Amino acid sequence: MIALPPNSPAPSENYPVIRMTADEVNCLVYAYLVDSGFKHTAFSLCMESRLENSPNFSKHIPRGELIDLLSKALLYCEVEAHWKADHLALNCKTGFSLLEHHHVCSLDPPKPKPSLQHYLRGPLMPSNGVTSDGKRKASPGVDGPAEKRARHDGSNMDNDSSRSPDGSAKKPKSKPPRQQGPADNETNAKAILTLSNHETEVFVCAFNPAKPSLLASGSKDAVINIWDLPDPPLDLPGSSEFAQPPGQPRKLELSDNQQGDLTALHWNPDGTLIAVGSYDSVLRVCTAEGELYFTSTQHQGPIFAVRFSRDGKWLLSASLDCTVCLWDVVTKELHTQYRVHTDCCLDVEWLSDTSFASCAADQLIQIMEIGKPEAVKTLSGHDNEVNQIKSNVSGTRLASCSDDMTARIWKLKDSPIPASEDSLLIPGLSDDCLVLLGHTHSVSTIGWCPNPPPGTNEIIATSSFDGTARLWDAVTGECLKTFNDHKLPVYALKFSPTGRWMTTGSGDGWVHVYDVQGREMKWSWFAGYEKPGVFEIDWQTSENVDRISLALECRSVAVIDVSKIPALQRRL
């Protein structure tokens, strides 16, 4: 029976009593078991609950009554979640489930989830930490997919006999899970610092572009840590010193919303401000000292991308509410909200100080200029959601990648793009677009090599949920190399600032570093057996430091001192 407030009048026909007893629930479950044919289970419940002595046992319970009542509960959950009736709620395509308690509105229809058998066969599907569409990083289930569990290896069993001396069967020896650390034996584990101040999965990380010692990391619980990293000791001949762990970070707790997962971080060029995108739809900009600079609730859906302009005057934010917002950083005001997409905006990229591009689930890329409310150019051709866009340094070409399993290079300026055997020019766009074919699953990440090897054209790299990464000639479209070292989807890809190296991170827990010119893997590191996902990579190179940061599913940030990795110090 419900508890009544103090001094409340006795229950009457105007104040109904709501009752729910364990006996009623048992009767409902018993009827469900009988209807479903689980007669033995129903009998056990009846005996243990003594339902034959219950006054409710003789009542007629219509077939499917338990399911009907649970359906009504879900309808109530739907009303409770969508009472605002705003654009996102009215057009929400996310369903409700008894086993998924936290509903997040989305304009994207949910994609079918793989079955347990699908996981047992080891497909190239998202692992713990990312949903099936790869757009949102999320915490895993309790047990996790089968490929994350300990396995028994029959080859480890004794060779002379499969039975103990007493004749009983021996238990197979399980292979101990691989521990966190480098794959080779010559790398000293002290070359990698593990920062473990986060309490949930770390989704994003970024080095400060102007202050090399500062590293920001953001996690699922809407917490940002700003770490002040010590400079690595000078790599003197015979030196065996390694960087010491930093002190406690400056901690910013941005939200207590259960849907406050951080999705994006971006520093402004002078390193004084950091913009933060979040699943709670709030845009936040903080100072390098950890203070809040400004916030806005202008967006009506999760913010998936934030990007400062190259001169630092403007900030872009892209949201699942189908809009892109342009913010004046100095006045802290909204300048323009662009409504040029008909589906979720997934990424933005500056082309110059006054022009930028956005991509969305509507399969389009829109080019905008500051001061013009409508798109000045629309790039069409992708057959599915466009996940990411990246401009080359000169701003003459724009690369995009999509769930349609292709990457594309769009000509913004300069000469026509020639085709090759590995590319296909879209009919009707002739010299404007080069299509890169080869991946067998969604292409999630793309990047331009900042300094291609001498004598080569511009190079781009792509990574995919098919578990591969590829290098491409950005002028001819030729696939220069396919790397097949990952066993699960590749979530992160980053070139070193010098362009000599490319690194990838995957749901399988591995980080691989590749030589761009030699097109071969040079070094690897494993994030650990439990919660192995590598969600984001940043690479910092300056006069005194050369290091990689990794945002990890295991609730920590790893910082790799590249100068202390022998395999990455050898001459080409």
PDB file of N, CA and C in Angstrom, residues 75-156:
ATOM      1  N   LEU A  75       4.770   2.282 -21.630  1.00  0.00           N
ATOM      2  CA  LEU A  75       4.077   3.472 -22.125  1.00  0.00           C
ATOM      3  C   LEU A  75       4.232   4.628 -21.151  1.00  0.00           C
ATOM      4  N   TYR A  76       4.181   4.324 -19.865  1.00  0.00           N
ATOM      5  CA  TYR A  76       4.387   5.373 -18.869  1.00  0.00           C
ATOM      6  C   TYR A  76       5.803   5.936 -18.973  1.00  0.00           C
ATOM      7  N   CYS A  77       6.796   5.036 -19.172  1.00  0.00           N
ATOM      8  CA  CYS A  77       8.176   5.483 -19.333  1.00  0.00           C
ATOM      9  C   CYS A  77       8.316   6.395 -20.549  1.00  0.00           C
ATOM     10  N   GLU A  78       7.591   6.064 -21.628  1.00  0.00           N
ATOM     11  CA  GLU A  78       7.636   6.891 -22.832  1.00  0.00           C
ATOM     12  C   GLU A  78       7.073   8.281 -22.560  1.00  0.00           C
ATOM     13  N   VAL A  79       5.942   8.340 -21.837  1.00  0.00           N
ATOM     14  CA  VAL A  79       5.341   9.639 -21.487  1.00  0.00           C
ATOM     15  C   VAL A  79       6.283  10.434 -20.594  1.00  0.00           C
ATOM     16  N   GLU A  80       6.888   9.737 -19.633  1.00  0.00           N
ATOM     17  CA  GLU A  80       7.790  10.388 -18.694  1.00  0.00           C
ATOM     18  C   GLU A  80       9.012  10.972 -19.406  1.00  0.00           C
ATOM     19  N   ALA A  81       9.505  10.277 -20.449  1.00  0.00           N
ATOM     20  CA  ALA A  81      10.697  10.729 -21.167  1.00  0.00           C
ATOM     21  C   ALA A  81      10.388  11.815 -22.187  1.00  0.00           C
ATOM     22  N   HIS A  82       9.167  11.811 -22.743  1.00  0.00           N
ATOM     23  CA  HIS A  82       8.838  12.711 -23.857  1.00  0.00           C
ATOM     24  C   HIS A  82       7.834  13.790 -23.484  1.00  0.00           C
ATOM     25  N   TRP A  83       7.721  14.085 -22.208  1.00  0.00           N
ATOM     26  CA  TRP A  83       6.683  15.054 -21.804  1.00  0.00           C
ATOM     27  C   TRP A  83       6.950  16.457 -22.342  1.00  0.00           C
ATOM     28  N   LYS A  84       8.235  16.772 -22.634  1.00  0.00           N
ATOM     29  CA  LYS A  84       8.527  18.107 -23.155  1.00  0.00           C
ATOM     30  C   LYS A  84       7.953  18.323 -24.551  1.00  0.00           C
ATOM     31  N   ALA A  85       7.830  17.254 -25.312  1.00  0.00           N
ATOM     32  CA  ALA A  85       7.265  17.303 -26.666  1.00  0.00           C
ATOM     33  C   ALA A  85       7.999  18.290 -27.565  1.00  0.00           C
ATOM     34  N   ASP A  86       9.327  18.394 -27.385  1.00  0.00           N
ATOM     35  CA  ASP A  86      10.097  19.242 -28.283  1.00  0.00           C
ATOM     36  C   ASP A  86      10.411  18.474 -29.570  1.00  0.00           C
ATOM     37  N   HIS A  87      11.212  19.101 -30.428  1.00  0.00           N
ATOM     38  CA  HIS A  87      11.498  18.476 -31.733  1.00  0.00           C
ATOM     39  C   HIS A  87      12.143  17.106 -31.567  1.00  0.00           C
ATOM     40  N   LEU A  88      13.105  17.017 -30.641  1.00  0.00           N
ATOM     41  CA  LEU A  88      13.804  15.757 -30.470  1.00  0.00           C
ATOM     42  C   LEU A  88      12.882  14.674 -29.936  1.00  0.00           C
ATOM     43  N   ALA A  89      12.002  15.039 -28.983  1.00  0.00           N
ATOM     44  CA  ALA A  89      11.084  14.050 -28.402  1.00  0.00           C
ATOM     45  C   ALA A  89      10.023  13.615 -29.415  1.00  0.00           C
ATOM     46  N   LEU A  90       9.488  14.570 -30.153  1.00  0.00           N
ATOM     47  CA  LEU A  90       8.424  14.248 -31.103  1.00  0.00           C
ATOM     48  C   LEU A  90       8.931  13.362 -32.235  1.00  0.00           C
ATOM     49  N   ASN A  91      10.195  13.488 -32.586  1.00  0.00           N
ATOM     50  CA  ASN A  91      10.742  12.724 -33.701  1.00  0.00           C
ATOM     51  C   ASN A  91      11.712  11.626 -33.250  1.00  0.00           C
ATOM     52  N   CYS A  92      11.674  11.328 -31.955  1.00  0.00           N
ATOM     53  CA  CYS A  92      12.593  10.333 -31.392  1.00  0.00           C
ATOM     54  C   CYS A  92      12.331   8.951 -32.000  1.00  0.00           C
ATOM     55  N   LYS A  93      13.407   8.292 -32.392  1.00  0.00           N
ATOM     56  CA  LYS A  93      13.297   6.958 -32.989  1.00  0.00           C
ATOM     57  C   LYS A  93      13.925   5.880 -32.102  1.00  0.00           C
ATOM     58  N   THR A  94      14.361   6.280 -30.899  1.00  0.00           N
ATOM     59  CA  THR A  94      14.917   5.304 -29.972  1.00  0.00           C
ATOM     60  C   THR A  94      13.796   4.597 -29.230  1.00  0.00           C
ATOM     61  N   GLY A  95      13.858   3.301 -29.158  1.00  0.00           N
ATOM     62  CA  GLY A  95      12.806   2.533 -28.501  1.00  0.00           C
ATOM     63  C   GLY A  95      12.978   2.475 -26.998  1.00  0.00           C
ATOM     64  N   PHE A  96      12.026   1.813 -26.341  1.00  0.00           N
ATOM     65  CA  PHE A  96      12.055   1.608 -24.893  1.00  0.00           C
ATOM     66  C   PHE A  96      12.141   0.114 -24.633  1.00  0.00           C
ATOM     67  N   SER A  97      12.914  -0.240 -23.631  1.00  0.00           N
ATOM     68  CA  SER A  97      13.108  -1.646 -23.311  1.00  0.00           C
ATOM     69  C   SER A  97      13.061  -1.845 -21.809  1.00  0.00           C
ATOM     70  N   LEU A  98      12.576  -3.003 -21.384  1.00  0.00           N
ATOM     71  CA  LEU A  98      12.541  -3.316 -19.958  1.00  0.00           C
ATOM     72  C   LEU A  98      13.943  -3.389 -19.366  1.00  0.00           C
ATOM     73  N   LEU A  99      14.915  -3.775 -20.173  1.00  0.00           N
ATOM     74  CA  LEU A  99      16.259  -3.994 -19.667  1.00  0.00           C
ATOM     75  C   LEU A  99      17.201  -2.833 -19.921  1.00  0.00           C
ATOM     76  N   GLU A 100      16.740  -1.780 -20.595  1.00  0.00           N
ATOM     77  CA  GLU A 100      17.552  -0.593 -20.814  1.00  0.00           C
ATOM     78  C   GLU A 100      16.862   0.575 -20.131  1.00  0.00           C
ATOM     79  N   HIS A 101      17.413   0.945 -18.979  1.00  0.00           N
ATOM     80  CA  HIS A 101      16.697   1.863 -18.102  1.00  0.00           C
ATOM     81  C   HIS A 101      16.877   3.333 -18.476  1.00  0.00           C
ATOM     82  N   HIS A 102      17.966   3.660 -19.167  1.00  0.00           N
ATOM     83  CA  HIS A 102      18.248   5.064 -19.453  1.00  0.00           C
ATOM     84  C   HIS A 102      17.934   5.365 -20.913  1.00  0.00           C
ATOM     85  N   HIS A 103      16.785   5.974 -21.150  1.00  0.00           N
ATOM     86  CA  HIS A 103      16.388   6.313 -22.515  1.00  0.00           C
ATOM     87  C   HIS A 103      17.075   7.598 -22.948  1.00  0.00           C
ATOM     88  N   VAL A 104      17.675   7.580 -24.140  1.00  0.00           N
ATOM     89  CA  VAL A 104      18.305   8.749 -24.725  1.00  0.00           C
ATOM     90  C   VAL A 104      17.648   9.024 -26.066  1.00  0.00           C
ATOM     91  N   CYS A 105      17.006  10.169 -26.187  1.00  0.00           N
ATOM     92  CA  CYS A 105      16.322  10.503 -27.433  1.00  0.00           C
ATOM     93  C   CYS A 105      17.325  10.638 -28.574  1.00  0.00           C
ATOM     94  N   SER A 106      16.930  10.174 -29.737  1.00  0.00           N
ATOM     95  CA  SER A 106      17.778  10.268 -30.910  1.00  0.00           C
ATOM     96  C   SER A 106      16.898  10.302 -32.149  1.00  0.00           C
ATOM     97  N   LEU A 107      17.349  11.065 -33.141  1.00  0.00           N
ATOM     98  CA  LEU A 107      16.647  11.112 -34.416  1.00  0.00           C
ATOM     99  C   LEU A 107      17.077   9.971 -35.332  1.00  0.00           C
ATOM    100  N   ASP A 108      18.094   9.222 -34.897  1.00  0.00           N
ATOM    101  CA  ASP A 108      18.579   8.076 -35.663  1.00  0.00           C
ATOM    102  C   ASP A 108      17.812   6.822 -35.274  1.00  0.00           C
ATOM    103  N   PRO A 109      17.263   6.068 -36.224  1.00  0.00           N
ATOM    104  CA  PRO A 109      16.636   4.794 -35.867  1.00  0.00           C
ATOM    105  C   PRO A 109      17.690   3.832 -35.358  1.00  0.00           C
ATOM    106  N   PRO A 110      17.365   3.062 -34.314  1.00  0.00           N
ATOM    107  CA  PRO A 110      18.353   2.124 -33.779  1.00  0.00           C
ATOM    108  C   PRO A 110      18.659   1.019 -34.774  1.00  0.00           C
ATOM    109  N   LYS A 111      19.920   0.604 -34.775  1.00  0.00           N
ATOM    110  CA  LYS A 111      20.330  -0.490 -35.649  1.00  0.00           C
ATOM    111  C   LYS A 111      20.258  -1.800 -34.876  1.00  0.00           C
ATOM    112  N   PRO A 112      19.975  -2.913 -35.546  1.00  0.00           N
ATOM    113  CA  PRO A 112      19.858  -4.198 -34.846  1.00  0.00           C
ATOM    114  C   PRO A 112      21.133  -4.555 -34.113  1.00  0.00           C
ATOM    115  N   LYS A 113      20.970  -5.099 -32.903  1.00  0.00           N
ATOM    116  CA  LYS A 113      22.117  -5.492 -32.114  1.00  0.00           C
ATOM    117  C   LYS A 113      22.502  -6.930 -32.438  1.00  0.00           C
ATOM    118  N   PRO A 114      23.809  -7.217 -32.439  1.00  0.00           N
ATOM    119  CA  PRO A 114      24.234  -8.583 -32.726  1.00  0.00           C
ATOM    120  C   PRO A 114      23.836  -9.524 -31.604  1.00  0.00           C
ATOM    121  N   SER A 115      23.522 -10.756 -31.964  1.00  0.00           N
ATOM    122  CA  SER A 115      23.156 -11.757 -30.972  1.00  0.00           C
ATOM    123  C   SER A 115      24.392 -12.267 -30.261  1.00  0.00           C
ATOM    124  N   LEU A 116      24.175 -13.026 -29.180  1.00  0.00           N
ATOM    125  CA  LEU A 116      25.295 -13.604 -28.464  1.00  0.00           C
ATOM    126  C   LEU A 116      26.088 -14.523 -29.384  1.00  0.00           C
ATOM    127  N   GLN A 117      25.374 -15.314 -30.200  1.00  0.00           N
ATOM    128  CA  GLN A 117      26.066 -16.217 -31.126  1.00  0.00           C
ATOM    129  C   GLN A 117      26.920 -15.431 -32.110  1.00  0.00           C
ATOM    130  N   HIS A 118      26.447 -14.241 -32.465  1.00  0.00           N
ATOM    131  CA  HIS A 118      27.199 -13.378 -33.369  1.00  0.00           C
ATOM    132  C   HIS A 118      28.546 -13.023 -32.744  1.00  0.00           C
ATOM    133  N   TYR A 119      28.520 -12.698 -31.436  1.00  0.00           N
ATOM    134  CA  TYR A 119      29.763 -12.383 -30.739  1.00  0.00           C
ATOM    135  C   TYR A 119      30.653 -13.612 -30.610  1.00  0.00           C
ATOM    136  N   LEU A 120      30.025 -14.782 -30.320  1.00  0.00           N
ATOM    137  CA  LEU A 120      30.815 -15.990 -30.110  1.00  0.00           C
ATOM    138  C   LEU A 120      31.610 -16.367 -31.344  1.00  0.00           C
ATOM    139  N   ARG A 121      31.107 -15.983 -32.504  1.00  0.00           N
ATOM    140  CA  ARG A 121      31.817 -16.307 -33.744  1.00  0.00           C
ATOM    141  C   ARG A 121      32.921 -15.302 -34.043  1.00  0.00           C
ATOM    142  N   GLY A 122      33.025 -14.254 -33.195  1.00  0.00           N
ATOM    143  CA  GLY A 122      34.129 -13.316 -33.339  1.00  0.00           C
ATOM    144  C   GLY A 122      34.047 -12.426 -34.539  1.00  0.00           C
ATOM    145  N   PRO A 123      32.902 -11.751 -34.800  1.00  0.00           N
ATOM    146  CA  PRO A 123      32.806 -10.891 -35.974  1.00  0.00           C
ATOM    147  C   PRO A 123      33.512  -9.571 -35.746  1.00  0.00           C
ATOM    148  N   LEU A 124      33.643  -8.811 -36.779  1.00  0.00           N
ATOM    149  CA  LEU A 124      34.222  -7.483 -36.659  1.00  0.00           C
ATOM    150  C   LEU A 124      33.125  -6.496 -36.329  1.00  0.00           C
ATOM    151  N   MET A 125      32.683  -6.541 -35.089  1.00  0.00           N
ATOM    152  CA  MET A 125      31.616  -5.671 -34.633  1.00  0.00           C
ATOM    153  C   MET A 125      32.119  -4.846 -33.471  1.00  0.00           C
ATOM    154  N   PRO A 126      31.400  -3.758 -33.088  1.00  0.00           N
ATOM    155  CA  PRO A 126      31.846  -2.938 -31.972  1.00  0.00           C
ATOM    156  C   PRO A 126      31.999  -3.753 -30.700  1.00  0.00           C
ATOM    157  N   SER A 127      33.039  -3.456 -29.941  1.00  0.00           N
ATOM    158  CA  SER A 127      33.251  -4.125 -28.668  1.00  0.00           C
ATOM    159  C   SER A 127      32.708  -3.258 -27.553  1.00  0.00           C
ATOM    160  N   ASN A 128      33.009  -3.632 -26.321  1.00  0.00           N
ATOM    161  CA  ASN A 128      32.579  -2.836 -25.184  1.00  0.00           C
ATOM    162  C   ASN A 128      32.991  -1.392 -25.369  1.00  0.00           C
ATOM    163  N   GLY A 129      32.093  -0.497 -25.052  1.00  0.00           N
ATOM    164  CA  GLY A 129      32.435   0.899 -25.074  1.00  0.00           C
ATOM    165  C   GLY A 129      31.837   1.688 -26.197  1.00  0.00           C
ATOM    166  N   VAL A 130      31.309   1.068 -27.220  1.00  0.00           N
ATOM    167  CA  VAL A 130      30.707   1.808 -28.316  1.00  0.00           C
ATOM    168  C   VAL A 130      29.489   1.063 -28.800  1.00  0.00           C
ATOM    169  N   THR A 131      28.416   1.792 -29.031  1.00  0.00           N
ATOM    170  CA  THR A 131      27.190   1.178 -29.493  1.00  0.00           C
ATOM    171  C   THR A 131      27.339   0.749 -30.933  1.00  0.00           C
ATOM    172  N   SER A 132      26.317   0.061 -31.447  1.00  0.00           N
ATOM    173  CA  SER A 132      26.422  -0.543 -32.769  1.00  0.00           C
ATOM    174  C   SER A 132      26.617   0.470 -33.869  1.00  0.00           C
ATOM    175  N   ASP A 133      26.203   1.712 -33.675  1.00  0.00           N
ATOM    176  CA  ASP A 133      26.411   2.688 -34.737  1.00  0.00           C
ATOM    177  C   ASP A 133      27.743   3.409 -34.610  1.00  0.00           C
ATOM    178  N   GLY A 134      28.475   3.124 -33.522  1.00  0.00           N
ATOM    179  CA  GLY A 134      29.809   3.681 -33.401  1.00  0.00           C
ATOM    180  C   GLY A 134      29.850   5.154 -33.089  1.00  0.00           C
ATOM    181  N   LYS A 135      28.700   5.829 -32.958  1.00  0.00           N
ATOM    182  CA  LYS A 135      28.709   7.264 -32.768  1.00  0.00           C
ATOM    183  C   LYS A 135      28.890   7.666 -31.307  1.00  0.00           C
ATOM    184  N   ARG A 136      28.329   6.871 -30.410  1.00  0.00           N
ATOM    185  CA  ARG A 136      28.396   7.234 -29.008  1.00  0.00           C
ATOM    186  C   ARG A 136      29.175   6.204 -28.217  1.00  0.00           C
ATOM    187  N   LYS A 137      30.129   6.661 -27.458  1.00  0.00           N
ATOM    188  CA  LYS A 137      30.851   5.743 -26.598  1.00  0.00           C
ATOM    189  C   LYS A 137      30.027   5.530 -25.338  1.00  0.00           C
ATOM    190  N   ALA A 138      29.836   4.306 -24.959  1.00  0.00           N
ATOM    191  CA  ALA A 138      28.967   4.013 -23.836  1.00  0.00           C
ATOM    192  C   ALA A 138      29.541   2.889 -23.009  1.00  0.00           C
ATOM    193  N   SER A 139      29.129   2.828 -21.752  1.00  0.00           N
ATOM    194  CA  SER A 139      29.642   1.782 -20.883  1.00  0.00           C
ATOM    195  C   SER A 139      29.116   0.436 -21.306  1.00  0.00           C
ATOM    196  N   PRO A 140      29.916  -0.618 -21.108  1.00  0.00           N
ATOM    197  CA  PRO A 140      29.521  -1.947 -21.556  1.00  0.00           C
ATOM    198  C   PRO A 140      28.545  -2.605 -20.614  1.00  0.00           C
ATOM    199  N   GLY A 141      28.088  -3.792 -21.016  1.00  0.00           N
ATOM    200  CA  GLY A 141      27.212  -4.579 -20.163  1.00  0.00           C
ATOM    201  C   GLY A 141      27.992  -5.228 -19.041  1.00  0.00           C
ATOM    202  N   VAL A 142      27.299  -5.973 -18.206  1.00  0.00           N
ATOM    203  CA  VAL A 142      27.920  -6.561 -17.029  1.00  0.00           C
ATOM    204  C   VAL A 142      28.968  -7.590 -17.411  1.00  0.00           C
ATOM    205  N   ASP A 143      28.608  -8.494 -18.296  1.00  0.00           N
ATOM    206  CA  ASP A 143      29.511  -9.574 -18.632  1.00  0.00           C
ATOM    207  C   ASP A 143      30.410  -9.261 -19.811  1.00  0.00           C
ATOM    208  N   GLY A 144      29.920  -8.441 -20.737  1.00  0.00           N
ATOM    209  CA  GLY A 144      30.700  -8.119 -21.910  1.00  0.00           C
ATOM    210  C   GLY A 144      30.618  -9.221 -22.945  1.00  0.00           C
ATOM    211  N   PRO A 145      31.009  -8.912 -24.165  1.00  0.00           N
ATOM    212  CA  PRO A 145      30.978  -9.908 -25.221  1.00  0.00           C
ATOM    213  C   PRO A 145      31.866 -11.093 -24.897  1.00  0.00           C
ATOM    214  N   ALA A 146      31.583 -12.213 -25.542  1.00  0.00           N
ATOM    215  CA  ALA A 146      32.301 -13.442 -25.224  1.00  0.00           C
ATOM    216  C   ALA A 146      33.787 -13.330 -25.493  1.00  0.00           C
ATOM    217  N   GLU A 147      34.174 -12.517 -26.512  1.00  0.00           N
ATOM    218  CA  GLU A 147      35.585 -12.484 -26.844  1.00  0.00           C
ATOM    219  C   GLU A 147      36.416 -11.805 -25.764  1.00  0.00           C
ATOM    220  N   LYS A 148      35.784 -11.123 -24.779  1.00  0.00           N
ATOM    221  CA  LYS A 148      36.522 -10.489 -23.699  1.00  0.00           C
ATOM    222  C   LYS A 148      36.721 -11.430 -22.518  1.00  0.00           C
ATOM    223  N   ARG A 149      36.039 -12.581 -22.491  1.00  0.00           N
ATOM    224  CA  ARG A 149      36.118 -13.478 -21.354  1.00  0.00           C
ATOM    225  C   ARG A 149      37.342 -14.384 -21.452  1.00  0.00           C
ATOM    226  N   ALA A 150      37.743 -14.931 -20.318  1.00  0.00           N
ATOM    227  CA  ALA A 150      38.896 -15.841 -20.305  1.00  0.00           C
ATOM    228  C   ALA A 150      38.590 -17.067 -21.151  1.00  0.00           C
ATOM    229  N   ARG A 151      39.588 -17.548 -21.852  1.00  0.00           N
ATOM    230  CA  ARG A 151      39.408 -18.725 -22.694  1.00  0.00           C
ATOM    231  C   ARG A 151      40.274 -19.867 -22.186  1.00  0.00           C
ATOM    232  N   HIS A 152      39.840 -21.078 -22.465  1.00  0.00           N
ATOM    233  CA  HIS A 152      40.628 -22.258 -22.121  1.00  0.00           C
ATOM    234  C   HIS A 152      41.336 -22.745 -23.374  1.00  0.00           C
ATOM    235  N   ASP A 153      42.600 -23.005 -23.232  1.00  0.00           N
ATOM    236  CA  ASP A 153      43.414 -23.448 -24.370  1.00  0.00           C
ATOM    237  C   ASP A 153      43.797 -24.904 -24.181  1.00  0.00           C
ATOM    238  N   GLY A 154      43.270 -25.785 -25.024  1.00  0.00           N
ATOM    239  CA  GLY A 154      43.543 -27.208 -24.892  1.00  0.00           C
ATOM    240  C   GLY A 154      45.007 -27.547 -25.049  1.00  0.00           C
ATOM    241  N   SER A 155      45.757 -26.694 -25.742  1.00  0.00           N
ATOM    242  CA  SER A 155      47.172 -26.991 -25.944  1.00  0.00           C
ATOM    243  C   SER A 155      47.969 -26.886 -24.666  1.00  0.00           C
ATOM    244  N   ASN A 156      47.405 -26.267 -23.633  1.00  0.00           N
ATOM    245  CA  ASN A 156      48.102 -26.124 -22.369  1.00  0.00           C
ATOM    246  C   ASN A 156      47.920 -27.339 -21.460  1.00  0.00           C
TER     247      ASN A 156
END
